[in-house]
Amino acid sequence: MKPYPAYLFFLVFIPFFMGCEKQPQLFEESDGLYFGTASPNFYYSFAKFPRKLIDTIQIPINVFGNAAGTERAISIENIKSAEFEAVEGVHFKLLSDVKIPANAFKATVPVAVYRTPELETKGLKFKLAIHKNAAFPGTGITSQQEVTVNLTYIQQPASWGTLTGNPFAGYSANFGSWTKTKYKLILDALYDPLTGTTVTEFPEGNRFTGQHPVAYDHYVAIVRNYIRLNYPGNYGGVGASIKDPDANNQPVQVGPSNY
């Protein structure tokens, strides 16, 4: 019998071993959800909507995984602790039956929020968390499983500054010191009935160089004219006046402010 060269055995057995080798398994994560907010905090202020006593906020939520041919239910729970003073059913309400639509990767979680008397003096917050269910058993993005909703109404904007400070609103030639009464008056004066919104934030300008958008002077003029028209007594005229209990009952004046 004619012997075969040794290398032929290798040629025969190499494909055999290659055929028997196990292919590595691909990692597959179960479908999950995560909040699509830019940060762990979601902010809403009724100050921007001064005529509203109730509103519905929409918190974005995304699918981590695959789309499905049918709609899928979302489970959201309210995290209760002493840190979160907003009470479900009093300050907010989770709206039920929220779903990811068929063939979609995102949706929004609607939450009703209420303007209660407490918001006149302080902000309130509550925390929502994604709860796993049969449709979404996966974790999604771990750091985005919870979101804290911050509710405010009549709180001083961070951009306000002080009476002599650099930010535009707090400069004495403009609105001056922030008080609740003055802020409410400004919100009313700058209210736009067509959009149902008002101006609540006043970006920083420079009182030393005079560099600020023309809109700043426009805002002050609107508020000053509103006070003159509705409260002529504040400027020495005859008629109604509005005084500020947080400023020794002085009449409210702006552009320039008297306090």
Coordinates of C-alpha atoms in Angstrom, one line a residue:
M1 CA 0.0 0.0 0.0
K2 CA 1.3 3.3 -1.0
P3 CA 1.9 5.6 2.0
Y4 CA 0.2 9.0 1.9
P5 CA 2.2 12.1 2.7
A6 CA 1.7 13.3 6.3
Y7 CA 0.5 16.7 5.2
L8 CA -2.6 15.2 3.6
F9 CA -3.8 14.2 7.1
F10 CA -3.6 17.8 8.2
L11 CA -5.6 18.9 5.1
V12 CA -8.3 16.4 6.1
F13 CA -8.4 17.1 9.8
I14 CA -8.2 20.9 9.7
P15 CA -11.6 21.4 8.0
F16 CA -13.0 18.8 10.5
F17 CA -11.8 20.8 13.5
M18 CA -12.9 24.0 12.0
G19 CA -16.3 22.7 11.4
C20 CA -16.6 21.5 15.0
E21 CA -15.5 24.8 16.5
K22 CA -18.2 26.7 18.4
Q23 CA -19.1 30.1 17.1
P24 CA -19.0 32.9 19.7
Q25 CA -22.5 33.9 20.9
L26 CA -23.6 37.5 20.3
F27 CA -24.6 39.5 23.4
E28 CA -28.3 40.2 23.4
E29 CA -29.9 42.6 25.9
S30 CA -33.6 42.5 26.6
D31 CA -35.6 45.5 25.5
G32 CA -35.6 48.3 28.1
L33 CA -36.5 51.9 28.5
Y34 CA -34.7 55.1 29.6
F35 CA -35.8 58.7 30.1
G36 CA -34.7 61.0 27.2
T37 CA -34.3 64.2 29.3
A38 CA -31.1 66.2 28.9
S39 CA -30.3 65.8 32.7
P40 CA -31.8 63.9 35.6
N41 CA -33.9 67.0 36.4
F42 CA -36.9 68.2 34.5
Y43 CA -38.1 71.7 35.3
Y44 CA -41.6 73.3 34.9
S45 CA -42.7 76.7 36.1
F46 CA -46.3 78.0 36.1
A47 CA -44.8 81.5 36.0
K48 CA -44.4 81.1 32.2
F49 CA -48.1 80.2 32.0
P50 CA -49.7 82.6 34.5
R51 CA -53.3 81.9 33.5
K52 CA -53.0 78.2 34.0
L53 CA -54.0 76.3 37.2
I54 CA -53.3 72.9 35.6
D55 CA -51.1 71.7 32.8
T56 CA -49.7 68.5 31.4
I57 CA -46.0 68.0 31.0
Q58 CA -44.5 65.5 28.5
I59 CA -41.4 63.6 29.7
P60 CA -39.6 61.9 26.8
I61 CA -38.8 58.2 27.1
N62 CA -36.9 56.0 24.7
V63 CA -36.5 52.4 23.9
F64 CA -33.2 50.7 24.4
G65 CA -33.5 47.7 22.1
N66 CA -35.8 46.9 19.2
A67 CA -39.0 48.3 17.8
A68 CA -42.1 46.0 17.9
G69 CA -44.9 45.4 15.5
T70 CA -47.5 46.2 18.2
E71 CA -47.7 48.9 20.9
R72 CA -46.2 48.2 24.3
A73 CA -47.2 49.4 27.7
I74 CA -44.9 51.5 29.9
S75 CA -44.7 51.1 33.6
I76 CA -43.8 54.3 35.6
E77 CA -43.7 54.5 39.4
N78 CA -43.5 57.5 41.8
I79 CA -40.6 57.2 44.2
K80 CA -41.7 58.4 47.7
S81 CA -39.3 59.9 50.3
A82 CA -39.1 62.9 52.6
E83 CA -37.0 64.7 50.0
F84 CA -39.8 64.8 47.5
E85 CA -42.6 66.9 49.0
A86 CA -44.9 66.9 45.9
V87 CA -47.9 64.6 46.7
E88 CA -49.4 62.5 43.9
G89 CA -53.1 63.4 43.5
V90 CA -52.5 66.9 45.0
H91 CA -49.6 68.4 43.1
F92 CA -49.4 66.0 40.2
K93 CA -51.0 63.0 38.7
L94 CA -49.5 60.2 36.5
L95 CA -51.7 59.7 33.5
S96 CA -52.4 56.0 32.9
D97 CA -52.2 53.8 29.8
V98 CA -49.0 55.1 28.4
K99 CA -47.6 53.1 25.5
I100 CA -44.7 53.0 23.0
P101 CA -46.5 52.9 19.6
A102 CA -46.0 50.1 17.2
N103 CA -42.7 50.3 15.2
A104 CA -41.5 53.3 17.4
F105 CA -38.5 53.8 19.5
K106 CA -39.8 56.7 21.7
A107 CA -42.8 58.3 23.3
T108 CA -43.6 60.7 26.1
V109 CA -44.9 60.2 29.6
P110 CA -47.8 62.7 30.3
V111 CA -48.0 64.0 33.8
A112 CA -50.7 66.4 35.0
V113 CA -49.3 69.1 37.3
Y114 CA -51.3 71.5 39.5
R115 CA -50.7 75.1 40.6
T116 CA -51.3 74.8 44.3
P117 CA -50.9 77.6 47.0
E118 CA -47.6 76.0 48.2
L119 CA -45.9 77.0 44.9
E120 CA -46.4 80.7 45.9
T121 CA -43.6 80.3 48.4
K122 CA -41.5 77.3 47.5
G123 CA -40.7 74.8 44.8
L124 CA -41.9 71.2 45.0
K125 CA -40.4 68.1 43.4
F126 CA -41.2 64.5 42.8
K127 CA -39.2 61.6 41.3
L128 CA -40.4 59.1 38.7
A129 CA -38.7 55.8 37.9
I130 CA -39.1 53.3 35.1
H131 CA -40.5 50.0 36.3
K132 CA -39.7 46.8 34.4
N133 CA -42.6 44.9 32.9
A134 CA -43.2 42.0 30.5
A135 CA -42.8 44.3 27.4
F136 CA -39.6 45.9 28.7
P137 CA -37.7 43.5 31.0
G138 CA -34.3 45.0 30.3
T139 CA -32.5 47.8 32.2
G140 CA -31.9 50.2 29.4
I141 CA -29.4 53.0 30.2
T142 CA -28.8 52.6 33.9
S143 CA -28.1 56.3 34.7
Q144 CA -31.4 57.3 33.0
Q145 CA -33.9 55.2 34.9
E146 CA -35.1 58.0 37.1
V147 CA -36.0 61.7 36.6
T148 CA -36.8 64.3 39.2
V149 CA -39.5 66.8 38.2
N150 CA -39.2 70.3 39.8
L151 CA -42.3 72.4 40.0
T152 CA -42.1 76.2 40.6
Y153 CA -44.3 79.3 40.3
I154 CA -43.3 82.5 42.0
Q155 CA -39.6 81.9 42.7
Q156 CA -36.8 84.3 41.8
P157 CA -35.2 83.5 38.4
A158 CA -31.5 82.6 38.7
S159 CA -30.8 85.3 36.0
W160 CA -32.3 88.1 38.1
G161 CA -29.4 89.2 40.2
T162 CA -29.5 92.0 42.8
L163 CA -30.4 95.7 42.8
T164 CA -26.9 96.8 41.8
G165 CA -25.8 93.5 40.2
N166 CA -24.7 92.9 36.7
P167 CA -27.7 90.8 35.4
F168 CA -30.2 93.0 33.5
A169 CA -33.4 92.5 35.5
G170 CA -31.8 93.3 38.9
Y171 CA -30.2 96.5 37.8
S172 CA -31.8 99.6 39.5
A173 CA -32.4 101.3 36.1
N174 CA -34.6 98.3 35.1
F175 CA -36.7 96.2 37.5
G176 CA -34.5 96.5 40.6
S177 CA -34.9 94.1 43.6
W178 CA -36.9 91.0 43.1
T179 CA -40.1 90.5 45.2
K180 CA -43.1 88.3 44.7
T181 CA -45.5 91.2 44.1
K182 CA -43.3 92.8 41.6
Y183 CA -42.6 89.6 39.7
K184 CA -46.3 88.8 39.4
L185 CA -46.9 92.3 38.0
I186 CA -44.1 91.8 35.4
L187 CA -45.6 88.5 34.4
D188 CA -49.0 90.1 33.9
A189 CA -47.5 93.0 31.9
L190 CA -45.5 90.8 29.6
Y191 CA -48.3 88.2 29.1
D192 CA -49.1 87.3 25.5
P193 CA -52.7 86.1 25.1
L194 CA -52.0 84.6 21.7
T195 CA -49.5 82.1 23.1
G196 CA -50.7 82.0 26.7
T197 CA -47.1 82.6 27.8
T198 CA -45.1 85.4 29.4
V199 CA -41.4 86.3 29.9
T200 CA -40.0 84.7 33.0
E201 CA -36.2 84.8 32.5
F202 CA -34.0 87.8 31.7
P203 CA -30.6 86.8 30.4
E204 CA -27.6 88.7 31.7
G205 CA -26.7 92.1 30.2
N206 CA -23.9 94.4 31.2
R207 CA -24.9 97.6 32.9
F208 CA -21.4 99.0 32.7
T209 CA -21.0 98.7 29.0
G210 CA -24.7 99.0 28.1
Q211 CA -24.4 95.8 26.0
H212 CA -27.7 94.0 26.0
P213 CA -30.4 93.1 23.4
V214 CA -32.9 95.8 22.5
A215 CA -35.6 93.5 23.8
Y216 CA -34.4 94.3 27.3
D217 CA -35.4 98.0 27.0
H218 CA -38.6 96.9 25.3
Y219 CA -39.6 94.7 28.3
V220 CA -39.0 97.5 30.8
A221 CA -41.0 99.9 28.6
I222 CA -43.9 97.5 28.4
V223 CA -44.0 96.9 32.2
R224 CA -43.7 100.6 33.0
N225 CA -46.5 101.5 30.6
Y226 CA -48.7 98.7 32.0
I227 CA -48.3 100.1 35.5
R228 CA -49.0 103.6 34.4
L229 CA -52.2 102.5 32.7
N230 CA -53.5 100.1 35.3
Y231 CA -52.1 101.6 38.5
P232 CA -51.7 105.4 37.8
G233 CA -51.5 106.1 41.5
N234 CA -48.0 104.5 41.5
Y235 CA -46.7 107.4 39.5
G236 CA -48.5 110.2 41.3
G237 CA -51.7 110.0 39.1
V238 CA -55.3 109.6 40.2
G239 CA -56.7 106.1 40.4
A240 CA -55.7 102.6 41.5
S241 CA -52.2 101.8 42.9
I242 CA -50.4 98.6 43.8
K243 CA -48.0 98.5 46.7
D244 CA -45.5 95.9 47.7
P245 CA -45.8 94.4 51.2
D246 CA -42.3 92.9 50.8
A247 CA -40.8 96.4 50.3
N248 CA -42.4 98.5 53.1
N249 CA -45.6 99.0 51.0
Q250 CA -43.8 101.1 48.5
P251 CA -45.6 101.6 45.1
V252 CA -44.1 99.4 42.5
Q253 CA -42.1 101.4 39.9
V254 CA -39.8 100.1 37.2
G255 CA -37.4 101.6 34.6
P256 CA -36.0 103.0 36.9
S257 CA -37.1 101.1 40.0
N258 CA -37.6 102.8 43.3
Y259 CA -36.3 99.8 45.3

